[in-house]
Amino acid sequence: MGEMLAEHTFVPGDPGTPPKALDDWERALDAYDAASRALHRRRQKKVVPHLLQEGLTALVDLEARVAGSPIPRRFPPCFFDPRHGQSTTEASWAPHGGAKRLIAVCAADAVRLREGSPLLPSGHVTTAGESGEPPPRPGGDLSNPWLIGLFVLLFGYATALLVMGDMTGAILAVTVGGTVGGVVLLSALLVCSASIDLWALIRRGHRTQATFARSTHGRHRAHEHVYVLTDASGRRREYIQRAYSGAANPSPSRTVWYLPKADGRGKALSAWSPLWLPLRILVGLPFLLGSTAITLYLIPGRLISILLL
């Protein structure tokens, strides 16, 4: 990538240069610098291919603008394996147990999908937004070892209170303490996720238009209108609007806030996000502080007070 930039014939100061060509050149330089920094950070090495792809896309756009040609359609790397290279087309595909959707694939995988041939195993790890499968809900699986561990610790603490002669504290620890502890976790997730999204919105968020793609039937008789937008790297992102009225008609497009992320996994939020994200924090914070205080009083406050007395 560095050699390509060094040998490129583009000169920013040339007269007659298209206005947006300089933006493409700066995008390519920024992507190269970001990839160089990420290469030397162990936790960020996985984003290097994505950053380099952004730089290559910017150079392709730059050459098209300088030549007076239309900007080519942007395709992300092959969905099944980025090592297959740039995608050439979109194909219909459904994950196991999921609904069909359009994905960007390389020419070889497009032929395999069309012929019904098995895809080559690549070890590509898909995210919830790529596979179409809903992300797992925190604490929803009782088989999680950490959840079992929390129950063991809770009943162990209650047993310790019983041994100390505090039966009331043991009952409160199991009933009220467990319930309020769950409120602590839920409110902490609410406040933390809203704070992260609000900070990303302030730093890098921008308004854009998402185009209506399809409608599906969601849970509780709700209709889900799916809107699609394409980010700077060419990846398709989905924004889902839930309508609880069967007669609700989707608009052709909607204004959304798009939050780009360093790892390439952008996020689309409602146009009202600047209002309801702070509101979520203001509502969730009192619940978090109050439930935390009650939980600390019951666990381990009562046992500490018995030991001190």
PDB file of N, CA, C and O in Angstrom, residues 170-206:
ATOM      1  N   ALA A 170     -30.331 -13.952  55.345  1.00  0.00           N
ATOM      2  CA  ALA A 170     -30.194 -15.013  54.348  1.00  0.00           C
ATOM      3  C   ALA A 170     -31.362 -15.011  53.384  1.00  0.00           C
ATOM      4  O   ALA A 170     -31.186 -15.153  52.163  1.00  0.00           O
ATOM      5  N   ILE A 171     -32.574 -14.835  53.908  1.00  0.00           N
ATOM      6  CA  ILE A 171     -33.759 -14.811  53.035  1.00  0.00           C
ATOM      7  C   ILE A 171     -33.726 -13.584  52.120  1.00  0.00           C
ATOM      8  O   ILE A 171     -34.023 -13.667  50.922  1.00  0.00           O
ATOM      9  N   LEU A 172     -33.354 -12.435  52.701  1.00  0.00           N
ATOM     10  CA  LEU A 172     -33.275 -11.220  51.891  1.00  0.00           C
ATOM     11  C   LEU A 172     -32.204 -11.325  50.815  1.00  0.00           C
ATOM     12  O   LEU A 172     -32.369 -10.831  49.696  1.00  0.00           O
ATOM     13  N   ALA A 173     -31.089 -11.983  51.156  1.00  0.00           N
ATOM     14  CA  ALA A 173     -30.006 -12.116  50.187  1.00  0.00           C
ATOM     15  C   ALA A 173     -30.441 -12.937  48.982  1.00  0.00           C
ATOM     16  O   ALA A 173     -30.122 -12.607  47.840  1.00  0.00           O
ATOM     17  N   VAL A 174     -31.193 -14.022  49.236  1.00  0.00           N
ATOM     18  CA  VAL A 174     -31.620 -14.900  48.142  1.00  0.00           C
ATOM     19  C   VAL A 174     -32.728 -14.261  47.322  1.00  0.00           C
ATOM     20  O   VAL A 174     -32.728 -14.334  46.080  1.00  0.00           O
ATOM     21  N   THR A 175     -33.692 -13.630  47.995  1.00  0.00           N
ATOM     22  CA  THR A 175     -34.843 -13.075  47.281  1.00  0.00           C
ATOM     23  C   THR A 175     -34.567 -11.657  46.771  1.00  0.00           C
ATOM     24  O   THR A 175     -34.408 -11.441  45.565  1.00  0.00           O
ATOM     25  N   VAL A 176     -34.462 -10.722  47.702  1.00  0.00           N
ATOM     26  CA  VAL A 176     -34.280  -9.320  47.304  1.00  0.00           C
ATOM     27  C   VAL A 176     -32.915  -9.098  46.669  1.00  0.00           C
ATOM     28  O   VAL A 176     -32.792  -8.424  45.637  1.00  0.00           O
ATOM     29  N   GLY A 177     -31.861  -9.674  47.274  1.00  0.00           N
ATOM     30  CA  GLY A 177     -30.517  -9.460  46.750  1.00  0.00           C
ATOM     31  C   GLY A 177     -30.353  -9.971  45.335  1.00  0.00           C
ATOM     32  O   GLY A 177     -29.765  -9.311  44.485  1.00  0.00           O
ATOM     33  N   GLY A 178     -30.892 -11.164  45.071  1.00  0.00           N
ATOM     34  CA  GLY A 178     -30.797 -11.699  43.717  1.00  0.00           C
ATOM     35  C   GLY A 178     -31.563 -10.872  42.712  1.00  0.00           C
ATOM     36  O   GLY A 178     -31.086 -10.615  41.599  1.00  0.00           O
ATOM     37  N   THR A 179     -32.761 -10.436  43.093  1.00  0.00           N
ATOM     38  CA  THR A 179     -33.579  -9.641  42.177  1.00  0.00           C
ATOM     39  C   THR A 179     -32.949  -8.279  41.899  1.00  0.00           C
ATOM     40  O   THR A 179     -32.837  -7.846  40.748  1.00  0.00           O
ATOM     41  N   VAL A 180     -32.537  -7.610  42.989  1.00  0.00           N
ATOM     42  CA  VAL A 180     -31.945  -6.282  42.814  1.00  0.00           C
ATOM     43  C   VAL A 180     -30.605  -6.388  42.094  1.00  0.00           C
ATOM     44  O   VAL A 180     -30.225  -5.501  41.316  1.00  0.00           O
ATOM     45  N   GLY A 181     -29.866  -7.481  42.319  1.00  0.00           N
ATOM     46  CA  GLY A 181     -28.619  -7.682  41.583  1.00  0.00           C
ATOM     47  C   GLY A 181     -28.858  -7.785  40.085  1.00  0.00           C
ATOM     48  O   GLY A 181     -28.055  -7.298  39.280  1.00  0.00           O
ATOM     49  N   GLY A 182     -29.967  -8.426  39.691  1.00  0.00           N
ATOM     50  CA  GLY A 182     -30.318  -8.466  38.275  1.00  0.00           C
ATOM     51  C   GLY A 182     -30.621  -7.087  37.727  1.00  0.00           C
ATOM     52  O   GLY A 182     -30.272  -6.764  36.584  1.00  0.00           O
ATOM     53  N   VAL A 183     -31.279  -6.239  38.568  1.00  0.00           N
ATOM     54  CA  VAL A 183     -31.543  -4.863  38.153  1.00  0.00           C
ATOM     55  C   VAL A 183     -30.233  -4.111  37.951  1.00  0.00           C
ATOM     56  O   VAL A 183     -30.103  -3.290  37.028  1.00  0.00           O
ATOM     57  N   VAL A 184     -29.250  -4.387  38.799  1.00  0.00           N
ATOM     58  CA  VAL A 184     -27.938  -3.748  38.654  1.00  0.00           C
ATOM     59  C   VAL A 184     -27.324  -4.091  37.301  1.00  0.00           C
ATOM     60  O   VAL A 184     -26.832  -3.211  36.577  1.00  0.00           O
ATOM     61  N   LEU A 185     -27.362  -5.374  36.947  1.00  0.00           N
ATOM     62  CA  LEU A 185     -26.771  -5.793  35.680  1.00  0.00           C
ATOM     63  C   LEU A 185     -27.502  -5.178  34.486  1.00  0.00           C
ATOM     64  O   LEU A 185     -26.873  -4.662  33.553  1.00  0.00           O
ATOM     65  N   LEU A 186     -28.837  -5.209  34.520  1.00  0.00           N
ATOM     66  CA  LEU A 186     -29.599  -4.669  33.394  1.00  0.00           C
ATOM     67  C   LEU A 186     -29.414  -3.159  33.249  1.00  0.00           C
ATOM     68  O   LEU A 186     -29.235  -2.651  32.141  1.00  0.00           O
ATOM     69  N   SER A 187     -29.469  -2.444  34.370  1.00  0.00           N
ATOM     70  CA  SER A 187     -29.296  -0.995  34.294  1.00  0.00           C
ATOM     71  C   SER A 187     -27.872  -0.625  33.901  1.00  0.00           C
ATOM     72  O   SER A 187     -27.649   0.362  33.196  1.00  0.00           O
ATOM     73  N   ALA A 188     -26.888  -1.430  34.332  1.00  0.00           N
ATOM     74  CA  ALA A 188     -25.502  -1.171  33.936  1.00  0.00           C
ATOM     75  C   ALA A 188     -25.330  -1.362  32.433  1.00  0.00           C
ATOM     76  O   ALA A 188     -24.661  -0.560  31.767  1.00  0.00           O
ATOM     77  N   LEU A 189     -25.946  -2.415  31.885  1.00  0.00           N
ATOM     78  CA  LEU A 189     -25.899  -2.624  30.439  1.00  0.00           C
ATOM     79  C   LEU A 189     -26.571  -1.480  29.693  1.00  0.00           C
ATOM     80  O   LEU A 189     -26.067  -0.999  28.669  1.00  0.00           O
ATOM     81  N   LEU A 190     -27.707  -1.014  30.225  1.00  0.00           N
ATOM     82  CA  LEU A 190     -28.433   0.086  29.595  1.00  0.00           C
ATOM     83  C   LEU A 190     -27.598   1.355  29.572  1.00  0.00           C
ATOM     84  O   LEU A 190     -27.439   2.005  28.530  1.00  0.00           O
ATOM     85  N   VAL A 191     -27.030   1.707  30.733  1.00  0.00           N
ATOM     86  CA  VAL A 191     -26.257   2.950  30.840  1.00  0.00           C
ATOM     87  C   VAL A 191     -24.972   2.862  30.023  1.00  0.00           C
ATOM     88  O   VAL A 191     -24.600   3.804  29.309  1.00  0.00           O
ATOM     89  N   CYS A 192     -24.276   1.725  30.100  1.00  0.00           N
ATOM     90  CA  CYS A 192     -23.000   1.589  29.390  1.00  0.00           C
ATOM     91  C   CYS A 192     -23.202   1.617  27.879  1.00  0.00           C
ATOM     92  O   CYS A 192     -22.473   2.309  27.161  1.00  0.00           O
ATOM     93  N   SER A 193     -24.188   0.865  27.375  1.00  0.00           N
ATOM     94  CA  SER A 193     -24.409   0.843  25.922  1.00  0.00           C
ATOM     95  C   SER A 193     -24.834   2.213  25.412  1.00  0.00           C
ATOM     96  O   SER A 193     -24.371   2.668  24.352  1.00  0.00           O
ATOM     97  N   ALA A 194     -25.712   2.894  26.171  1.00  0.00           N
ATOM     98  CA  ALA A 194     -26.141   4.233  25.759  1.00  0.00           C
ATOM     99  C   ALA A 194     -24.983   5.225  25.804  1.00  0.00           C
ATOM    100  O   ALA A 194     -24.853   6.084  24.923  1.00  0.00           O
ATOM    101  N   SER A 195     -24.120   5.106  26.808  1.00  0.00           N
ATOM    102  CA  SER A 195     -22.973   6.019  26.916  1.00  0.00           C
ATOM    103  C   SER A 195     -21.991   5.800  25.770  1.00  0.00           C
ATOM    104  O   SER A 195     -21.462   6.760  25.195  1.00  0.00           O
ATOM    105  N   ILE A 196     -21.740   4.532  25.429  1.00  0.00           N
ATOM    106  CA  ILE A 196     -20.817   4.234  24.327  1.00  0.00           C
ATOM    107  C   ILE A 196     -21.365   4.767  23.010  1.00  0.00           C
ATOM    108  O   ILE A 196     -20.642   5.390  22.214  1.00  0.00           O
ATOM    109  N   ASP A 197     -22.664   4.541  22.762  1.00  0.00           N
ATOM    110  CA  ASP A 197     -23.262   5.028  21.522  1.00  0.00           C
ATOM    111  C   ASP A 197     -23.290   6.551  21.479  1.00  0.00           C
ATOM    112  O   ASP A 197     -23.052   7.151  20.413  1.00  0.00           O
ATOM    113  N   LEU A 198     -23.568   7.190  22.618  1.00  0.00           N
ATOM    114  CA  LEU A 198     -23.602   8.657  22.642  1.00  0.00           C
ATOM    115  C   LEU A 198     -22.225   9.238  22.380  1.00  0.00           C
ATOM    116  O   LEU A 198     -22.078  10.218  21.630  1.00  0.00           O
ATOM    117  N   TRP A 199     -21.192   8.638  22.967  1.00  0.00           N
ATOM    118  CA  TRP A 199     -19.828   9.126  22.740  1.00  0.00           C
ATOM    119  C   TRP A 199     -19.424   8.942  21.281  1.00  0.00           C
ATOM    120  O   TRP A 199     -18.819   9.826  20.669  1.00  0.00           O
ATOM    121  N   ALA A 200     -19.777   7.787  20.685  1.00  0.00           N
ATOM    122  CA  ALA A 200     -19.479   7.550  19.274  1.00  0.00           C
ATOM    123  C   ALA A 200     -20.265   8.504  18.382  1.00  0.00           C
ATOM    124  O   ALA A 200     -19.766   8.973  17.346  1.00  0.00           O
ATOM    125  N   LEU A 201     -21.496   8.825  18.792  1.00  0.00           N
ATOM    126  CA  LEU A 201     -22.319   9.762  18.030  1.00  0.00           C
ATOM    127  C   LEU A 201     -21.705  11.163  18.042  1.00  0.00           C
ATOM    128  O   LEU A 201     -21.681  11.851  17.014  1.00  0.00           O
ATOM    129  N   ILE A 202     -21.192  11.577  19.189  1.00  0.00           N
ATOM    130  CA  ILE A 202     -20.581  12.908  19.301  1.00  0.00           C
ATOM    131  C   ILE A 202     -19.286  12.982  18.502  1.00  0.00           C
ATOM    132  O   ILE A 202     -19.000  13.967  17.831  1.00  0.00           O
ATOM    133  N   ARG A 203     -18.499  11.919  18.558  1.00  0.00           N
ATOM    134  CA  ARG A 203     -17.183  11.946  17.914  1.00  0.00           C
ATOM    135  C   ARG A 203     -17.244  11.732  16.407  1.00  0.00           C
ATOM    136  O   ARG A 203     -16.641  12.480  15.640  1.00  0.00           O
ATOM    137  N   ARG A 204     -17.964  10.663  15.971  1.00  0.00           N
ATOM    138  CA  ARG A 204     -17.868  10.284  14.560  1.00  0.00           C
ATOM    139  C   ARG A 204     -19.227  10.135  13.872  1.00  0.00           C
ATOM    140  O   ARG A 204     -19.268   9.825  12.686  1.00  0.00           O
ATOM    141  N   GLY A 205     -20.325  10.305  14.582  1.00  0.00           N
ATOM    142  CA  GLY A 205     -21.629  10.061  13.979  1.00  0.00           C
ATOM    143  C   GLY A 205     -21.993  11.098  12.929  1.00  0.00           C
ATOM    144  O   GLY A 205     -21.611  12.261  13.017  1.00  0.00           O
ATOM    145  N   HIS A 206     -22.719  10.663  11.914  1.00  0.00           N
ATOM    146  CA  HIS A 206     -23.212  11.585  10.901  1.00  0.00           C
ATOM    147  C   HIS A 206     -24.563  11.099  10.388  1.00  0.00           C
ATOM    148  O   HIS A 206     -24.850   9.906  10.380  1.00  0.00           O
TER     149      HIS A 206
END
